[in-house]
PDB file of C-alpha atoms in Angstrom:
ATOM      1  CA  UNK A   1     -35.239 -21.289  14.301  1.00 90.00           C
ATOM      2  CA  UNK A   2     -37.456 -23.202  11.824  1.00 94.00           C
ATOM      3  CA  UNK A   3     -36.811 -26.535  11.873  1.00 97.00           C
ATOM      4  CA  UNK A   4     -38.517 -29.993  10.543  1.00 98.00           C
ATOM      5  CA  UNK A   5     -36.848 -32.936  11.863  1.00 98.00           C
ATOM      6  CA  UNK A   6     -37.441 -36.784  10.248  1.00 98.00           C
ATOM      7  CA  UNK A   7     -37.226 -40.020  12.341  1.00 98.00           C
ATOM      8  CA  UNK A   8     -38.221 -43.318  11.499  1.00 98.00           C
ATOM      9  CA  UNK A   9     -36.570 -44.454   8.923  1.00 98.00           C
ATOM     10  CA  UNK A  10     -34.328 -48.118   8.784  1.00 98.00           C
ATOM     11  CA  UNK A  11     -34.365 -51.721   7.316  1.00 98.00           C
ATOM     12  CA  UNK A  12     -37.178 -54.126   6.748  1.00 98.00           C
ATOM     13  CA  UNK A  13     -38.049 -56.403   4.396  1.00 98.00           C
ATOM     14  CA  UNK A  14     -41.027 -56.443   1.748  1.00 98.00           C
ATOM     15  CA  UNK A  15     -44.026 -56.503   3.244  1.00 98.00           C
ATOM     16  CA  UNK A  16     -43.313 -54.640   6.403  1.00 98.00           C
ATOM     17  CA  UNK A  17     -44.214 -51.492   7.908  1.00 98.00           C
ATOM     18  CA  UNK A  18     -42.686 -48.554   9.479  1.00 98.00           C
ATOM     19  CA  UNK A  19     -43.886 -45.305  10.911  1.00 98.00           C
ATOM     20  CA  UNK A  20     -41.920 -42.095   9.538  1.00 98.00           C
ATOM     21  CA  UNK A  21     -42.215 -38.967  11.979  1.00 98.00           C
ATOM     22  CA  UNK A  22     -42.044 -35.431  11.321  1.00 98.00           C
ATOM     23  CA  UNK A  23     -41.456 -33.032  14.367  1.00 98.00           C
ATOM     24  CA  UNK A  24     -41.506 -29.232  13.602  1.00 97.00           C
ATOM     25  CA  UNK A  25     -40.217 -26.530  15.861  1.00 97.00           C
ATOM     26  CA  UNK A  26     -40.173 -22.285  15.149  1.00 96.00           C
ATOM     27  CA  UNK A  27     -43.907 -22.344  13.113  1.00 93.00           C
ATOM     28  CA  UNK A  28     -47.506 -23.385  13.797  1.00 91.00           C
ATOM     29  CA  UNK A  29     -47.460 -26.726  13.095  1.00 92.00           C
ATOM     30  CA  UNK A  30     -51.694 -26.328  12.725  1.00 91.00           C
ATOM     31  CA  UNK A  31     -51.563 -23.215  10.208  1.00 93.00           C
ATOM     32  CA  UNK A  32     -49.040 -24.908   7.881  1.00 95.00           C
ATOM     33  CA  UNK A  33     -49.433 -28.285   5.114  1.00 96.00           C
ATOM     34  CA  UNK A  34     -46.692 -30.608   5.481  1.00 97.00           C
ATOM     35  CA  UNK A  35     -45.865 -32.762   2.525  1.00 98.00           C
ATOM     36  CA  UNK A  36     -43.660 -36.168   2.338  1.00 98.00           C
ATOM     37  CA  UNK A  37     -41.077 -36.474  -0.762  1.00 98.00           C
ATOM     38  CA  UNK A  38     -38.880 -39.059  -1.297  1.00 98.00           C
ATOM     39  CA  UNK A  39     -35.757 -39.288  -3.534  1.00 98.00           C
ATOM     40  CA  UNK A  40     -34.052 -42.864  -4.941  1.00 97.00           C
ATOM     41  CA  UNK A  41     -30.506 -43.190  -6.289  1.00 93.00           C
ATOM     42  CA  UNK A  42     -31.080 -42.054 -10.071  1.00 94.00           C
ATOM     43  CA  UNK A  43     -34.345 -41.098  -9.667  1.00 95.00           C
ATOM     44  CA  UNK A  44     -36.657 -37.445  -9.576  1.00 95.00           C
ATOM     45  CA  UNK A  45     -37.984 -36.255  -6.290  1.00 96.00           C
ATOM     46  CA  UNK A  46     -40.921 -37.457  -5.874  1.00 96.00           C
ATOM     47  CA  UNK A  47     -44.020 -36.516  -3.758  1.00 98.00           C
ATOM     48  CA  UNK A  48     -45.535 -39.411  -1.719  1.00 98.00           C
ATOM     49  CA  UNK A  49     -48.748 -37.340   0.658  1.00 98.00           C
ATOM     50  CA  UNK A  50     -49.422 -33.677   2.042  1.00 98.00           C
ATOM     51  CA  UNK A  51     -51.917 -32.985   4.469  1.00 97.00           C
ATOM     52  CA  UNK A  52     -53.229 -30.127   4.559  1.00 95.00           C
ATOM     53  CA  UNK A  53     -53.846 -27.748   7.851  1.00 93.00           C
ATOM     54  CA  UNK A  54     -56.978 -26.402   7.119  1.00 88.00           C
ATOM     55  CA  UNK A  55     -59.496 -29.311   6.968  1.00 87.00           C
ATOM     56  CA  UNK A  56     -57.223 -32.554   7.015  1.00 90.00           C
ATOM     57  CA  UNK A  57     -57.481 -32.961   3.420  1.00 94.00           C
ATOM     58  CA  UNK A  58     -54.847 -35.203   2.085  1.00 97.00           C
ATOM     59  CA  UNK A  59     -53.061 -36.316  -1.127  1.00 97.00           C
ATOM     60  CA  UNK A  60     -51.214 -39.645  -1.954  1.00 98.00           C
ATOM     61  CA  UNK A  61     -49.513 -40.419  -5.285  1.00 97.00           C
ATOM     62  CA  UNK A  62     -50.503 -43.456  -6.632  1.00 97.00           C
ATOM     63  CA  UNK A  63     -48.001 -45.553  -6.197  1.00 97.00           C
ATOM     64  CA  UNK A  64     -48.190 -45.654  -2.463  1.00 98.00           C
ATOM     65  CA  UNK A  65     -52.097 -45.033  -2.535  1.00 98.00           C
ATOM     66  CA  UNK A  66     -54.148 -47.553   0.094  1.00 98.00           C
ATOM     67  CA  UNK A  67     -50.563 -48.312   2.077  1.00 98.00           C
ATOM     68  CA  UNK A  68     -49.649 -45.121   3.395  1.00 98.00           C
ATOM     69  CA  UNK A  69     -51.391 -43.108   5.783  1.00 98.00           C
ATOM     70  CA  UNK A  70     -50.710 -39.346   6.329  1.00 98.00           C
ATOM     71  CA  UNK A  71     -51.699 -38.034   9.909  1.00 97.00           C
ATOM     72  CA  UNK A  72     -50.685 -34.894  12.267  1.00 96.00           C
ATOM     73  CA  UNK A  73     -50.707 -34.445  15.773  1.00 95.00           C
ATOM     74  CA  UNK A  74     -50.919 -30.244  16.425  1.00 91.00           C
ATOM     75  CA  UNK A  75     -50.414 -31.094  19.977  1.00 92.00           C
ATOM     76  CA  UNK A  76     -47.105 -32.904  19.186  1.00 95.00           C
ATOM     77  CA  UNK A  77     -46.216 -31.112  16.837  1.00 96.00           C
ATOM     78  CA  UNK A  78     -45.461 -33.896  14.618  1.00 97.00           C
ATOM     79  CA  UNK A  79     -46.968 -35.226  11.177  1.00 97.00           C
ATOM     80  CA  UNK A  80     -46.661 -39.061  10.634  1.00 98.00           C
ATOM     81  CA  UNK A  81     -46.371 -41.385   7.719  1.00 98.00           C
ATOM     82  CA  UNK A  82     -47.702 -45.171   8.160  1.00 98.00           C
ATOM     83  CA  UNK A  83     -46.174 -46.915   5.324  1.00 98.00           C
ATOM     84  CA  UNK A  84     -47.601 -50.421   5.201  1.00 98.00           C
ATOM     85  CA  UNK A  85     -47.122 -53.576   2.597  1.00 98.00           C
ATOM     86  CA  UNK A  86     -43.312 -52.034   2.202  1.00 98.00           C
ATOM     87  CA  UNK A  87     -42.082 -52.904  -1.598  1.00 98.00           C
ATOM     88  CA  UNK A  88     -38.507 -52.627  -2.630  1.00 98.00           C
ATOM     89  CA  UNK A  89     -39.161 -49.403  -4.878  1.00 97.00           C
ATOM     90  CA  UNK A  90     -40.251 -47.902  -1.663  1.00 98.00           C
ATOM     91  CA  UNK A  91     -36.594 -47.811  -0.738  1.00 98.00           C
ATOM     92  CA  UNK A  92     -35.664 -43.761  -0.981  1.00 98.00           C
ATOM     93  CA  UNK A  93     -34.516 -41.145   1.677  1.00 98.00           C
ATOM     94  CA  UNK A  94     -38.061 -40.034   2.783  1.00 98.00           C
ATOM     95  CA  UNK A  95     -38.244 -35.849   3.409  1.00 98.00           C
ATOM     96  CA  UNK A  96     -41.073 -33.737   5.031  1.00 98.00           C
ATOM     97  CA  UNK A  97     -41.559 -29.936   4.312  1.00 98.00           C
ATOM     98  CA  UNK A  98     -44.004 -27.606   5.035  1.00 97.00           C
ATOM     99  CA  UNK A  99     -45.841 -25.417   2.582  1.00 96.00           C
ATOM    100  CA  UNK A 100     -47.055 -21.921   4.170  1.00 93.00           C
ATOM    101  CA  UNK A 101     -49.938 -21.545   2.909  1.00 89.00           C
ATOM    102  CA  UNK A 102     -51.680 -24.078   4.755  1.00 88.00           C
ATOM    103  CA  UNK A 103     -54.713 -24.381   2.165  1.00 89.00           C
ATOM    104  CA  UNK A 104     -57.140 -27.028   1.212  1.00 91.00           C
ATOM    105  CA  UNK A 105     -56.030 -29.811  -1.042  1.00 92.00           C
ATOM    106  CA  UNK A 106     -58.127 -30.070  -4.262  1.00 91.00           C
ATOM    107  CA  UNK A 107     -58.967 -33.436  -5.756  1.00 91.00           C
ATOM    108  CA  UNK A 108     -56.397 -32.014  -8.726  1.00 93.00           C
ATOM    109  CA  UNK A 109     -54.146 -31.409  -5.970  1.00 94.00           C
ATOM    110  CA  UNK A 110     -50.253 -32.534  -6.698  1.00 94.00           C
ATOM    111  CA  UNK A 111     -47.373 -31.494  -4.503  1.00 95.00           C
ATOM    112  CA  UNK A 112     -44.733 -29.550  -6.103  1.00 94.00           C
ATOM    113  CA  UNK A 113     -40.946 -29.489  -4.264  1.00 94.00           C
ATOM    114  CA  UNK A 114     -40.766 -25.502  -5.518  1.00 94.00           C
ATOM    115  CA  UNK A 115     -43.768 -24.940  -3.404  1.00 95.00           C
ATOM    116  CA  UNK A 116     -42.175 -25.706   0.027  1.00 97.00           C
ATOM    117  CA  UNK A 117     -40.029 -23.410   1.836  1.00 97.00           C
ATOM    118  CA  UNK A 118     -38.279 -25.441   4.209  1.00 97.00           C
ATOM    119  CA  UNK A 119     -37.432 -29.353   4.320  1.00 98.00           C
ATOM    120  CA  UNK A 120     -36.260 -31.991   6.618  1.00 98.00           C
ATOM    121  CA  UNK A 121     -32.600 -33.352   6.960  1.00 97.00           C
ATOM    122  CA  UNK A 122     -34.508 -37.067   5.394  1.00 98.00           C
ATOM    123  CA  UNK A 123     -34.243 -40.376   6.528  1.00 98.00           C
ATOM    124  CA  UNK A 124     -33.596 -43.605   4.866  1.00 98.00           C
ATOM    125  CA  UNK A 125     -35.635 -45.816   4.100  1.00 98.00           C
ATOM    126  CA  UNK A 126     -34.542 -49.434   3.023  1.00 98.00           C
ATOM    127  CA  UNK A 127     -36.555 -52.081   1.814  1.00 98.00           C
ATOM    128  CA  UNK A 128     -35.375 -55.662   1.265  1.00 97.00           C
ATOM    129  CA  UNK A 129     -34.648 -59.160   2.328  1.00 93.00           C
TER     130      UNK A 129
END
């Protein structure tokens, strides 16, 4: 079956870092863009990076631009997410999905949730002292 599977997540305070991972199983991990959305109590979905398959292109929304890092590992099979300088509104369940199409990212490029067929179970992400 088709499966993307989140790990990662936990507790640290402001200013710390974790590594999220995202390990995919039944597809091509290199043929397919894998995007990273996160959802807070109260809040909209919102999309943090994609990377795309084709030529590594990536996106970042600007609140997390220059402290998170998108990367993918084909022969893993895994897509990661550095998130550095950690600030309390980073605190969200953290999902990764894959969008088919595995195309370039424009520079207009911004992730849409409607344009991924299948997501992660998420993992939490908590940030504070």
């Amino acid at each position: 079956q088709l499966q993307l599977v989140e790990s990662g997540g936990g507790l640290v305070q402001p200013g710390g870092s974790l590594r999220l991972s995202c390990t995919v199983s039944g597809f091509t991990l290199e043929y397919a863009n894998i995007g990273w959305f996160r959802q807070a109590p109260g809040k909209e979905r919102e999309g943090v990076s994609c990377i795309s398959a084709s030529d590594g292109s990536t996106y970042y929304a600007d609140s997390v631009k220059g402290r998170f890092t998108i990367s993918r590992d084909n022969a893993k099979n895994t897509v990661f997410l550095q998130m550095n300088s950690l600030k309390p509104e980073d605190t969200a369940v953290y999902y990764c999905a894959r969008d088919p199409t595995g195309l370039p990212l424009s520079r207009l490029y911004v992730p849409d949730a409607i344009e991924f067929d299948y997501w992660g179970q998420g993992t939490q992400v908590t940030v504070s002292s």
